[in-house]
Amino acid sequence: MSDFTPKKEDHFTFGLWTVGNVGRDPFGEPVRPPLPPIEAVKKLSELGAYGVNFHDNDLVPIDASPAERDRIVREFRKALDDHGMKVPMATTNLFSDPAFKDGAFTSNDPRVRAYAVQKTMRAMDLGAEFGAEVYVFWGGREGTETDAAKDPRDAIKRYRECLNFLAEYDIAQGYNYRFAIEPKPNEPRGDIYLPTVGSALGFIATLDRPEKFGLNPEFAHDTMAGLNFVHAVGQALDAGKLFHIDLNGQKPGRYDQDYRFGAEDLKTNFFLVKLLEDSGYTGMRHFDAHAYRTEDIEGVWDFARGCMRTYLILKEKARQFNADPEIQGLLQELNADPDNLGNLLRAYSRENADRLSAMAFDRAALGRRGYAYERLDQLTIELLMGIR
Ligand code: GLT
Ligand code: MN
Ligand code: MN
């Protein structure tokens, strides 16, 4: 039984923008002072995190001179080295600047699209300087409020061209990034292109180098749309496309809340952690979330501690679930296949088709069967509540 203290090998990471979130919202001003990136590195390392991720401008202010940029990079690298922290992922801010109000890669203005690609090239250079291996594309502004403005086929075509261009840039520079697309259904745009994991998977298949592209799904983004995030992650894993993951907390049907990981819907989060652990996913466990707006800096560190601790507790619960004789017995019964029919369906052959055609099924018996999912779910709930 672990004491749930995070360790480097747990691969927990935080965006600089997460612990650095100042608590601004559409109705209110910041409630916390900006957190210097070097402070974030120091404290997160102390708490047991493996690394930090950043947008280009989280680290280097957008109008910094080359000399300023060099100084910031130098000091940040020293802080990483001093505290044994990594930068496994990097990304571009293609959403804050008013220039991106009609989108970045999908804007109707070709100058904006060109600037967005240039800004991304520079941010890729910066990430590569720190050894980032995953590069995230969150197209927060890639969307519309009115479809009068843009044919969705044009938007998707422009998106594709920009990502193809950047993939070639990556190869020419020898960076070898894995590109991870992060879907979101809406907010800040009325509707965002590539709203779900499934739509991103479909889009990736149309790119010039689909093998370079995968997913960075986020718990809050599927949950706010009422979707089942565990299923989405399962599909990404099945496709070999889970390159990265954003973990946080969210209630369905709300704005993007980005709460502490596990703060909402423990059961779904349990199945999520179990899926990640059972699948042998080796990527980062990235928390893309922030402290409640009520918090001061102490509350921010409580938040960061909580994300990691809850993950580790759920991981221990997953281990218990997999070792629980009653639960495993039920699962074995449920999946029993005395007639070896799973094999029959594994691959088409003339012989299998003939065998299947000749089979008689007792439909009434199939309909009478009870699956005992009530028992199974109650056992899961009791395990989660800590009495098993
Ligand atoms: C922003 C967004 C996140 C994305 C970040 C990466 S930026 O915080 O809400 O979901 O993952 O660009
Ligand atoms: Mn995210
Ligand atoms: Mn979010």
Short mmCIF file of C-alpha atoms and ligand atoms in Angstrom, two decimals:
data_model
loop_
_atom_site.label_atom_id
_atom_site.label_comp_id
_atom_site.label_asym_id
_atom_site.label_seq_id
_atom_site.Cartn_x
_atom_site.Cartn_y
_atom_site.Cartn_z
CA MET A 1 0.00 0.00 0.00
CA SER A 2 1.53 3.24 -1.14
CA ASP A 3 1.49 6.44 0.85
CA PHE A 4 0.36 8.18 -2.36
CA THR A 5 3.37 10.44 -2.55
CA PRO A 6 4.00 11.37 -6.20
CA LYS A 7 7.34 10.33 -7.66
CA LYS A 8 9.15 11.27 -10.84
CA GLU A 9 8.38 7.85 -12.34
CA ASP A 10 4.64 8.57 -12.10
CA HIS A 11 5.17 11.04 -14.97
CA PHE A 12 2.91 13.79 -13.64
CA THR A 13 3.15 17.09 -15.48
CA PHE A 14 1.46 20.49 -15.24
CA GLY A 15 1.19 23.32 -17.74
CA LEU A 16 2.83 26.56 -16.64
CA TRP A 17 -0.59 28.06 -17.38
CA THR A 18 -2.30 25.76 -14.85
CA VAL A 19 -0.58 26.58 -11.56
CA GLY A 20 0.05 30.03 -13.06
CA ASN A 21 -3.66 30.65 -13.66
CA VAL A 22 -4.51 34.01 -12.10
CA GLY A 23 -8.23 33.34 -11.78
CA ARG A 24 -9.52 35.71 -14.43
CA ASP A 25 -12.95 34.79 -15.82
CA PRO A 26 -15.37 36.54 -18.20
CA PHE A 27 -16.97 38.28 -15.23
CA GLY A 28 -14.04 39.06 -12.99
CA GLU A 29 -10.49 40.27 -12.77
CA PRO A 30 -7.48 38.21 -11.67
CA VAL A 31 -7.46 37.17 -8.02
CA ARG A 32 -3.85 35.91 -7.84
CA PRO A 33 -0.58 37.54 -8.88
CA PRO A 34 1.28 36.02 -11.85
CA LEU A 35 3.48 33.08 -10.84
CA PRO A 36 7.00 33.31 -12.26
CA PRO A 37 7.72 30.14 -14.34
CA ILE A 38 10.86 29.46 -12.29
CA GLU A 39 8.81 29.42 -9.08
CA ALA A 40 6.40 26.95 -10.69
CA VAL A 41 9.27 24.63 -11.64
CA LYS A 42 10.75 24.73 -8.16
CA LYS A 43 7.54 24.09 -6.27
CA LEU A 44 6.17 21.43 -8.67
CA SER A 45 9.43 19.52 -8.44
CA GLU A 46 9.23 19.65 -4.66
CA LEU A 47 5.70 18.22 -4.84
CA GLY A 48 6.89 15.27 -6.96
CA ALA A 49 5.97 16.29 -10.51
CA TYR A 50 8.06 15.04 -13.42
CA GLY A 51 7.88 18.12 -15.59
CA VAL A 52 6.17 21.23 -16.88
CA ASN A 53 4.71 22.12 -20.26
CA PHE A 54 4.24 25.52 -21.79
CA HIS A 55 2.87 27.65 -24.58
CA ASP A 56 5.47 29.82 -26.31
CA ASN A 57 4.22 32.96 -24.54
CA ASP A 58 3.85 31.37 -21.09
CA LEU A 59 7.62 31.47 -21.06
CA VAL A 60 8.65 34.23 -23.46
CA PRO A 61 6.42 37.35 -23.60
CA ILE A 62 5.09 37.87 -27.10
CA ASP A 63 7.01 41.11 -27.66
CA ALA A 64 10.30 40.03 -26.03
CA SER A 65 13.51 41.09 -27.81
CA PRO A 66 15.91 38.33 -28.94
CA ALA A 67 18.22 39.20 -26.05
CA GLU A 68 15.39 38.96 -23.54
CA ARG A 69 14.31 35.66 -25.03
CA ASP A 70 17.81 34.26 -24.65
CA ARG A 71 18.03 35.36 -21.04
CA ILE A 72 14.63 33.85 -20.17
CA VAL A 73 15.50 30.57 -21.89
CA ARG A 74 18.87 30.39 -20.14
CA GLU A 75 17.41 31.02 -16.69
CA PHE A 76 14.54 28.62 -17.23
CA ARG A 77 16.87 25.86 -18.39
CA LYS A 78 18.96 26.35 -15.26
CA ALA A 79 15.86 26.08 -13.07
CA LEU A 80 14.88 22.83 -14.83
CA ASP A 81 18.35 21.39 -14.32
CA ASP A 82 18.57 22.54 -10.71
CA HIS A 83 15.25 20.89 -9.87
CA GLY A 84 15.46 17.80 -12.09
CA MET A 85 12.42 18.79 -14.14
CA LYS A 86 11.64 17.99 -17.81
CA VAL A 87 9.58 19.67 -20.53
CA PRO A 88 7.92 16.70 -22.26
CA MET A 89 5.37 18.75 -24.23
CA ALA A 90 5.13 22.19 -25.79
CA THR A 91 2.40 24.10 -27.60
CA THR A 92 1.63 27.44 -29.25
CA ASN A 93 -0.69 30.13 -27.99
CA LEU A 94 -2.90 30.60 -31.06
CA PHE A 95 -5.87 31.96 -29.14
CA SER A 96 -5.09 34.99 -26.93
CA ASP A 97 -3.94 37.53 -29.48
CA PRO A 98 -6.80 39.51 -31.09
CA ALA A 99 -5.18 38.60 -34.43
CA PHE A 100 -6.59 35.09 -33.93
CA LYS A 101 -10.19 36.13 -33.32
CA ASP A 102 -11.32 34.40 -36.55
CA GLY A 103 -9.08 31.40 -35.93
CA ALA A 104 -5.42 30.75 -36.64
CA PHE A 105 -4.99 27.95 -39.21
CA THR A 106 -8.62 28.33 -40.34
CA SER A 107 -8.91 32.13 -40.42
CA ASN A 108 -10.41 33.66 -43.53
CA ASP A 109 -7.40 35.99 -43.67
CA PRO A 110 -4.41 34.26 -45.31
CA ARG A 111 -2.05 36.64 -43.46
CA VAL A 112 -3.36 35.33 -40.16
CA ARG A 113 -2.90 31.73 -41.31
CA ALA A 114 0.66 32.46 -42.41
CA TYR A 115 1.43 34.25 -39.14
CA ALA A 116 -0.03 31.31 -37.17
CA VAL A 117 2.25 28.86 -38.98
CA GLN A 118 5.26 31.14 -38.44
CA LYS A 119 4.42 31.49 -34.73
CA THR A 120 4.09 27.71 -34.44
CA MET A 121 7.44 27.13 -36.19
CA ARG A 122 9.09 29.42 -33.64
CA ALA A 123 7.31 27.76 -30.74
CA MET A 124 8.40 24.36 -32.05
CA ASP A 125 11.99 25.65 -32.10
CA LEU A 126 11.60 26.76 -28.48
CA GLY A 127 10.07 23.46 -27.35
CA ALA A 128 12.80 21.50 -29.13
CA GLU A 129 15.44 23.54 -27.26
CA PHE A 130 14.00 22.05 -24.07
CA GLY A 131 13.71 18.52 -25.43
CA ALA A 132 9.92 18.42 -25.78
CA GLU A 133 8.79 15.27 -27.61
CA VAL A 134 5.07 15.92 -27.92
CA TYR A 135 3.63 19.00 -29.58
CA VAL A 136 -0.01 19.84 -28.84
CA PHE A 137 -2.44 21.56 -31.18
CA TRP A 138 -5.44 22.90 -29.32
CA GLY A 139 -7.49 24.78 -31.93
CA GLY A 140 -9.47 26.83 -29.45
CA ARG A 141 -10.17 29.63 -31.92
CA GLU A 142 -10.59 27.34 -34.93
CA GLY A 143 -14.35 27.65 -35.22
CA THR A 144 -17.28 29.92 -35.92
CA GLU A 145 -20.15 31.79 -34.39
CA THR A 146 -21.88 31.94 -37.78
CA ASP A 147 -21.43 29.48 -40.61
CA ALA A 148 -22.30 32.27 -43.05
CA ALA A 149 -18.63 33.23 -42.73
CA LYS A 150 -16.92 30.05 -43.83
CA ASP A 151 -17.57 26.84 -45.71
CA PRO A 152 -16.57 24.09 -43.24
CA ARG A 153 -14.78 22.28 -46.07
CA ASP A 154 -12.51 25.30 -46.57
CA ALA A 155 -11.76 25.43 -42.86
CA ILE A 156 -10.79 21.76 -42.74
CA LYS A 157 -8.72 22.10 -45.91
CA ARG A 158 -6.78 25.06 -44.45
CA TYR A 159 -6.28 23.23 -41.17
CA ARG A 160 -4.89 20.27 -43.10
CA GLU A 161 -2.54 22.41 -45.19
CA CYS A 162 -1.09 24.10 -42.11
CA LEU A 163 -0.57 20.83 -40.23
CA ASN A 164 0.99 19.21 -43.31
CA PHE A 165 3.33 22.20 -43.63
CA LEU A 166 4.34 21.96 -39.97
CA ALA A 167 4.92 18.21 -40.18
CA GLU A 168 7.38 18.80 -43.04
CA TYR A 169 9.03 21.59 -41.03
CA ASP A 170 9.41 19.17 -38.12
CA ILE A 171 11.08 16.59 -40.33
CA ALA A 172 13.35 19.10 -42.06
CA GLN A 173 14.48 20.43 -38.66
CA GLY A 174 15.01 16.91 -37.33
CA TYR A 175 12.81 17.56 -34.28
CA ASN A 176 10.86 14.33 -34.45
CA TYR A 177 7.88 15.64 -32.48
CA ARG A 178 4.74 13.58 -32.05
CA PHE A 179 1.89 15.96 -32.87
CA ALA A 180 -1.17 15.66 -30.62
CA ILE A 181 -4.48 17.25 -31.64
CA GLU A 182 -6.69 18.29 -28.71
CA PRO A 183 -10.41 18.24 -29.55
CA LYS A 184 -12.97 20.51 -27.90
CA PRO A 185 -16.62 21.04 -28.89
CA ASN A 186 -16.98 24.77 -28.11
CA GLU A 187 -15.61 27.62 -25.96
CA PRO A 188 -14.11 30.04 -26.68
CA ARG A 189 -15.75 29.77 -30.16
CA GLY A 190 -19.46 29.13 -30.56
CA ASP A 191 -18.52 25.86 -32.30
CA ILE A 192 -15.00 24.52 -32.73
CA TYR A 193 -13.83 22.37 -35.65
CA LEU A 194 -12.67 18.83 -34.75
CA PRO A 195 -14.98 18.74 -31.71
CA THR A 196 -14.38 15.15 -30.60
CA VAL A 197 -11.73 12.45 -30.45
CA GLY A 198 -13.52 10.58 -33.23
CA SER A 199 -13.58 13.59 -35.57
CA ALA A 200 -9.87 14.22 -34.93
CA LEU A 201 -9.09 10.56 -35.70
CA GLY A 202 -11.00 10.85 -38.97
CA PHE A 203 -9.15 14.05 -39.87
CA ILE A 204 -5.72 12.57 -39.07
CA ALA A 205 -6.31 9.86 -41.66
CA THR A 206 -6.52 12.62 -44.33
CA LEU A 207 -3.13 14.20 -43.48
CA ASP A 208 0.02 13.63 -45.55
CA ARG A 209 1.81 12.00 -42.63
CA PRO A 210 -0.88 10.48 -40.43
CA GLU A 211 1.72 8.49 -38.50
CA LYS A 212 3.09 11.72 -36.98
CA PHE A 213 -0.29 12.73 -35.57
CA GLY A 214 -2.28 11.50 -32.59
CA LEU A 215 -4.53 12.83 -29.84
CA ASN A 216 -4.37 14.84 -26.66
CA PRO A 217 -7.89 14.25 -25.32
CA GLU A 218 -9.07 16.24 -22.29
CA PHE A 219 -11.50 15.00 -19.66
CA ALA A 220 -13.30 18.35 -19.42
CA HIS A 221 -13.80 18.72 -23.16
CA ASP A 222 -15.73 15.48 -23.65
CA THR A 223 -17.51 15.74 -20.32
CA MET A 224 -18.85 19.26 -20.93
CA ALA A 225 -20.55 17.89 -24.04
CA GLY A 226 -22.02 14.97 -22.10
CA LEU A 227 -19.78 12.39 -23.78
CA ASN A 228 -18.10 9.39 -22.15
CA PHE A 229 -14.40 10.29 -21.88
CA VAL A 230 -13.36 6.73 -21.01
CA HIS A 231 -14.78 5.53 -24.33
CA ALA A 232 -13.02 8.33 -26.21
CA VAL A 233 -9.67 7.46 -24.62
CA GLY A 234 -10.31 3.79 -25.32
CA GLN A 235 -10.81 4.54 -29.00
CA ALA A 236 -7.64 6.65 -29.14
CA LEU A 237 -5.69 3.83 -27.44
CA ASP A 238 -7.13 1.24 -29.80
CA ALA A 239 -5.99 3.34 -32.76
CA GLY A 240 -2.49 3.69 -31.26
CA LYS A 241 -3.11 7.44 -31.11
CA LEU A 242 -3.05 8.34 -27.42
CA PHE A 243 0.04 10.56 -27.54
CA HIS A 244 -0.78 12.66 -24.47
CA ILE A 245 -3.72 13.27 -22.11
CA ASP A 246 -5.18 16.28 -20.26
CA LEU A 247 -6.64 15.28 -16.90
CA ASN A 248 -8.94 17.51 -14.89
CA GLY A 249 -12.42 17.81 -13.36
CA GLN A 250 -15.67 18.88 -15.01
CA LYS A 251 -19.44 18.68 -14.61
CA PRO A 252 -21.43 17.90 -17.77
CA GLY A 253 -23.36 20.68 -19.49
CA ARG A 254 -21.24 23.56 -18.13
CA TYR A 255 -18.56 25.89 -19.36
CA ASP A 256 -15.01 24.47 -19.33
CA GLN A 257 -14.35 24.29 -15.60
CA ASP A 258 -10.88 22.68 -15.55
CA TYR A 259 -11.21 21.64 -11.90
CA ARG A 260 -8.66 19.62 -9.95
CA PHE A 261 -8.32 16.08 -11.31
CA GLY A 262 -10.93 13.79 -9.79
CA ALA A 263 -12.92 16.61 -8.20
CA GLU A 264 -16.00 15.51 -10.15
CA ASP A 265 -17.34 12.03 -10.99
CA LEU A 266 -14.95 9.76 -9.13
CA LYS A 267 -16.38 6.65 -10.77
CA THR A 268 -15.60 7.81 -14.30
CA ASN A 269 -12.16 8.92 -13.18
CA PHE A 270 -11.59 5.52 -11.61
CA PHE A 271 -12.37 3.80 -14.93
CA LEU A 272 -10.16 6.32 -16.71
CA VAL A 273 -7.15 5.68 -14.49
CA LYS A 274 -7.79 1.93 -14.67
CA LEU A 275 -7.89 2.12 -18.47
CA LEU A 276 -4.64 4.11 -18.66
CA GLU A 277 -2.88 1.78 -16.24
CA ASP A 278 -4.25 -1.48 -17.70
CA SER A 279 -3.36 -0.36 -21.24
CA GLY A 280 0.30 0.17 -20.42
CA TYR A 281 0.09 3.81 -21.61
CA THR A 282 3.60 5.20 -21.13
CA GLY A 283 2.94 8.87 -21.87
CA MET A 284 2.63 11.78 -19.49
CA ARG A 285 -0.22 12.19 -17.01
CA HIS A 286 -0.73 15.89 -17.66
CA PHE A 287 -3.00 17.99 -15.46
CA ASP A 288 -4.64 20.75 -17.47
CA ALA A 289 -6.60 22.35 -14.69
CA HIS A 290 -6.45 25.18 -12.22
CA ALA A 291 -7.30 26.00 -8.63
CA TYR A 292 -10.70 27.42 -7.75
CA ARG A 293 -10.88 31.18 -8.09
CA THR A 294 -11.32 31.40 -4.32
CA GLU A 295 -7.74 30.28 -3.70
CA ASP A 296 -4.52 32.04 -2.86
CA ILE A 297 -1.14 30.53 -3.74
CA GLU A 298 -1.38 27.99 -0.89
CA GLY A 299 -4.64 26.81 -2.42
CA VAL A 300 -2.86 26.45 -5.77
CA TRP A 301 -0.37 24.04 -4.23
CA ASP A 302 -3.18 22.16 -2.46
CA PHE A 303 -4.75 21.86 -5.90
CA ALA A 304 -1.56 20.49 -7.49
CA ARG A 305 -1.00 18.03 -4.67
CA GLY A 306 -4.62 16.91 -4.92
CA CYS A 307 -4.46 16.14 -8.66
CA MET A 308 -1.51 13.79 -8.21
CA ARG A 309 -2.71 12.22 -4.98
CA THR A 310 -6.14 11.41 -6.39
CA TYR A 311 -4.55 9.82 -9.45
CA LEU A 312 -2.39 7.59 -7.25
CA ILE A 313 -5.31 6.64 -5.01
CA LEU A 314 -7.38 5.69 -8.08
CA LYS A 315 -4.42 3.71 -9.40
CA GLU A 316 -4.35 1.76 -6.13
CA LYS A 317 -8.13 1.22 -6.44
CA ALA A 318 -7.59 -0.13 -9.97
CA ARG A 319 -5.04 -2.57 -8.60
CA GLN A 320 -7.56 -3.69 -5.96
CA PHE A 321 -10.26 -4.09 -8.61
CA ASN A 322 -7.98 -6.28 -10.72
CA ALA A 323 -7.08 -8.39 -7.66
CA ASP A 324 -10.57 -8.70 -6.17
CA PRO A 325 -11.62 -12.37 -6.43
CA GLU A 326 -15.35 -11.67 -6.42
CA ILE A 327 -15.13 -8.97 -9.08
CA GLN A 328 -12.75 -10.97 -11.23
CA GLY A 329 -14.87 -14.09 -10.83
CA LEU A 330 -17.91 -12.20 -12.08
CA LEU A 331 -15.97 -10.80 -15.03
CA GLN A 332 -14.73 -14.25 -15.93
CA GLU A 333 -18.25 -15.65 -15.89
CA LEU A 334 -19.48 -12.73 -17.96
CA ASN A 335 -16.91 -13.34 -20.66
CA ALA A 336 -17.17 -17.12 -20.71
CA ASP A 337 -17.18 -18.59 -24.23
CA PRO A 338 -17.79 -22.35 -23.92
CA ASP A 339 -18.54 -22.75 -27.65
CA ASN A 340 -15.43 -20.84 -28.72
CA LEU A 341 -17.50 -18.38 -30.74
CA GLY A 342 -15.02 -15.54 -30.20
CA ASN A 343 -12.61 -17.48 -32.37
CA LEU A 344 -15.21 -18.03 -35.04
CA LEU A 345 -15.71 -14.29 -35.42
CA ARG A 346 -12.04 -13.34 -35.25
CA ALA A 347 -11.52 -13.62 -38.99
CA TYR A 348 -13.73 -14.32 -41.95
CA SER A 349 -13.24 -17.61 -43.76
CA ARG A 350 -15.57 -19.60 -45.98
CA GLU A 351 -15.55 -22.35 -43.37
CA ASN A 352 -16.39 -20.01 -40.50
CA ALA A 353 -19.15 -18.42 -42.52
CA ASP A 354 -20.62 -21.85 -43.28
CA ARG A 355 -20.43 -22.89 -39.62
CA LEU A 356 -22.10 -19.64 -38.58
CA SER A 357 -24.84 -19.96 -41.21
CA ALA A 358 -25.67 -23.43 -39.95
CA MET A 359 -25.89 -22.48 -36.27
CA ALA A 360 -29.15 -22.35 -34.33
CA PHE A 361 -29.45 -19.71 -31.60
CA ASP A 362 -31.87 -19.91 -28.68
CA ARG A 363 -32.99 -16.28 -28.80
CA ALA A 364 -35.35 -16.65 -25.89
CA ALA A 365 -32.55 -18.00 -23.68
CA LEU A 366 -30.28 -15.14 -24.76
CA GLY A 367 -32.98 -12.68 -23.80
CA ARG A 368 -33.53 -14.33 -20.41
CA ARG A 369 -29.93 -14.12 -19.37
CA GLY A 370 -29.11 -11.79 -16.48
CA TYR A 371 -25.73 -10.09 -16.72
CA ALA A 372 -25.28 -9.28 -13.00
CA TYR A 373 -24.07 -5.77 -13.78
CA GLU A 374 -25.97 -4.45 -10.76
CA ARG A 375 -23.83 -6.64 -8.52
CA LEU A 376 -20.68 -5.77 -10.39
CA ASP A 377 -21.34 -2.05 -10.23
CA GLN A 378 -22.23 -2.16 -6.53
CA LEU A 379 -18.99 -4.04 -5.83
CA THR A 380 -17.14 -1.32 -7.73
CA ILE A 381 -18.89 1.41 -5.77
CA GLU A 382 -18.12 -0.27 -2.46
CA LEU A 383 -14.52 -0.70 -3.46
CA LEU A 384 -14.38 3.01 -4.30
CA MET A 385 -16.03 3.92 -1.02
CA GLY A 386 -13.29 2.06 0.75
CA ILE A 387 -15.17 -0.75 2.43
CA ARG A 388 -13.78 -3.65 0.35
C1 GLT B 1 -5.89 26.20 -22.79
C2 GLT B 1 -6.92 25.15 -23.07
C3 GLT B 1 -6.38 23.79 -22.88
C4 GLT B 1 -5.27 23.44 -23.80
C5 GLT B 1 -4.07 24.27 -23.63
C6 GLT B 1 -3.05 23.90 -24.67
S1 GLT B 1 -4.43 25.93 -23.63
O1 GLT B 1 -5.60 26.24 -21.43
O2 GLT B 1 -8.05 25.36 -22.23
O3 GLT B 1 -7.39 22.82 -22.95
O4 GLT B 1 -4.87 22.12 -23.51
O5 GLT B 1 -3.04 24.76 -25.74
MN MN B 2 -6.35 20.91 -22.44
MN MN B 3 -10.00 22.68 -20.67
#
